[in-house]
Amino acid sequence: AWAYPTARHDAPALFDSVATEAARQVGQLNAHHVAQLVWAFAEARHSAPALLDVLAERFLSLRGRWTLKDCSDVAWGYATLGHAVPELHAAIAGFASTSMNRFQVGDLAALLWAFGKVGQEAVQLLDSAAPVFSANVRTLASEELLQVAEAYVMAGREAEELFAAIRAEAERRQAALERSSQA
């Protein structure tokens, strides 16, 4: 299923069939399979609420076998499809809070954006992520910088040091762009 949205090929009938079959065989899916399915449906913007509910239950049942990337993809997928599952997001937030230093900064940005998008409160995660982002703003793509800023704004969290670092990085990138356009 992941190949169709990657190729930007619209295939609603295929996704409907995949949803039916995946729901039927959900017990055979591991955490990575769940994350791939959620990502594919979100990337295709194909909502399948019944499947998403079943996949959330399955992912929760696999706690202890999660990877950081899988958590990020699952949270991003549910947020992109506008499908909130508070228990799932709370469990992922708890896992992320204890695994902060092992996250790729870009995956962490997507995860925080997802929590903000679905209205999942993740105060502890936001507070512990701010210094990580502040120290790594140069490694974030522009879209990821935007995701980070948006996550904190959506949550109504103050993060002065982080916003100062984002502002300084945006100014640095703008100056570099201006210099390269003048050359």
CSV table of N, CA and C in Angstrom, one decimal, residues 32 38 43 47-48 52 54 57 83 103 108 136 142:
chain,number,residue,atom,x,y,z
A,32,HIS,N,5.8,-2.4,13.3
A,32,HIS,CA,6.3,-1.7,12.1
A,32,HIS,C,5.3,-1.8,10.9
A,38,VAL,N,-0.5,2.8,8.6
A,38,VAL,CA,-1.1,4.1,9.0
A,38,VAL,C,-0.4,5.2,8.1
A,43,GLU,N,-0.6,9.2,4.0
A,43,GLU,CA,0.0,9.8,2.8
A,43,GLU,C,-0.9,9.9,1.6
A,47,SER,N,-9.0,8.1,4.4
A,47,SER,CA,-9.5,7.8,5.7
A,47,SER,C,-10.2,6.5,5.8
A,48,ALA,N,-10.0,5.7,6.8
A,48,ALA,CA,-10.6,4.4,7.0
A,48,ALA,C,-10.8,4.3,8.5
A,52,LEU,N,-8.5,2.4,11.3
A,52,LEU,CA,-7.6,3.1,12.2
A,52,LEU,C,-7.8,2.8,13.7
A,54,VAL,N,-8.9,-0.2,14.8
A,54,VAL,CA,-8.3,-1.5,15.0
A,54,VAL,C,-6.8,-1.5,15.0
A,57,GLU,N,-5.6,-0.1,18.4
A,57,GLU,CA,-5.7,-1.2,19.4
A,57,GLU,C,-4.5,-2.1,19.3
A,83,HIS,N,-7.7,11.7,12.9
A,83,HIS,CA,-8.3,10.7,13.7
A,83,HIS,C,-7.7,10.6,15.0
A,103,PHE,N,15.6,9.8,19.7
A,103,PHE,CA,14.8,10.2,18.5
A,103,PHE,C,15.7,10.9,17.5
A,108,LEU,N,11.0,13.5,15.8
A,108,LEU,CA,10.5,14.2,17.0
A,108,LEU,C,9.7,15.4,16.6
A,136,ASN,N,19.6,21.8,18.2
A,136,ASN,CA,19.7,21.1,16.9
A,136,ASN,C,19.0,21.8,15.8
A,142,SER,N,13.5,23.2,6.9
A,142,SER,CA,12.6,24.3,7.1
A,142,SER,C,11.2,23.8,7.5
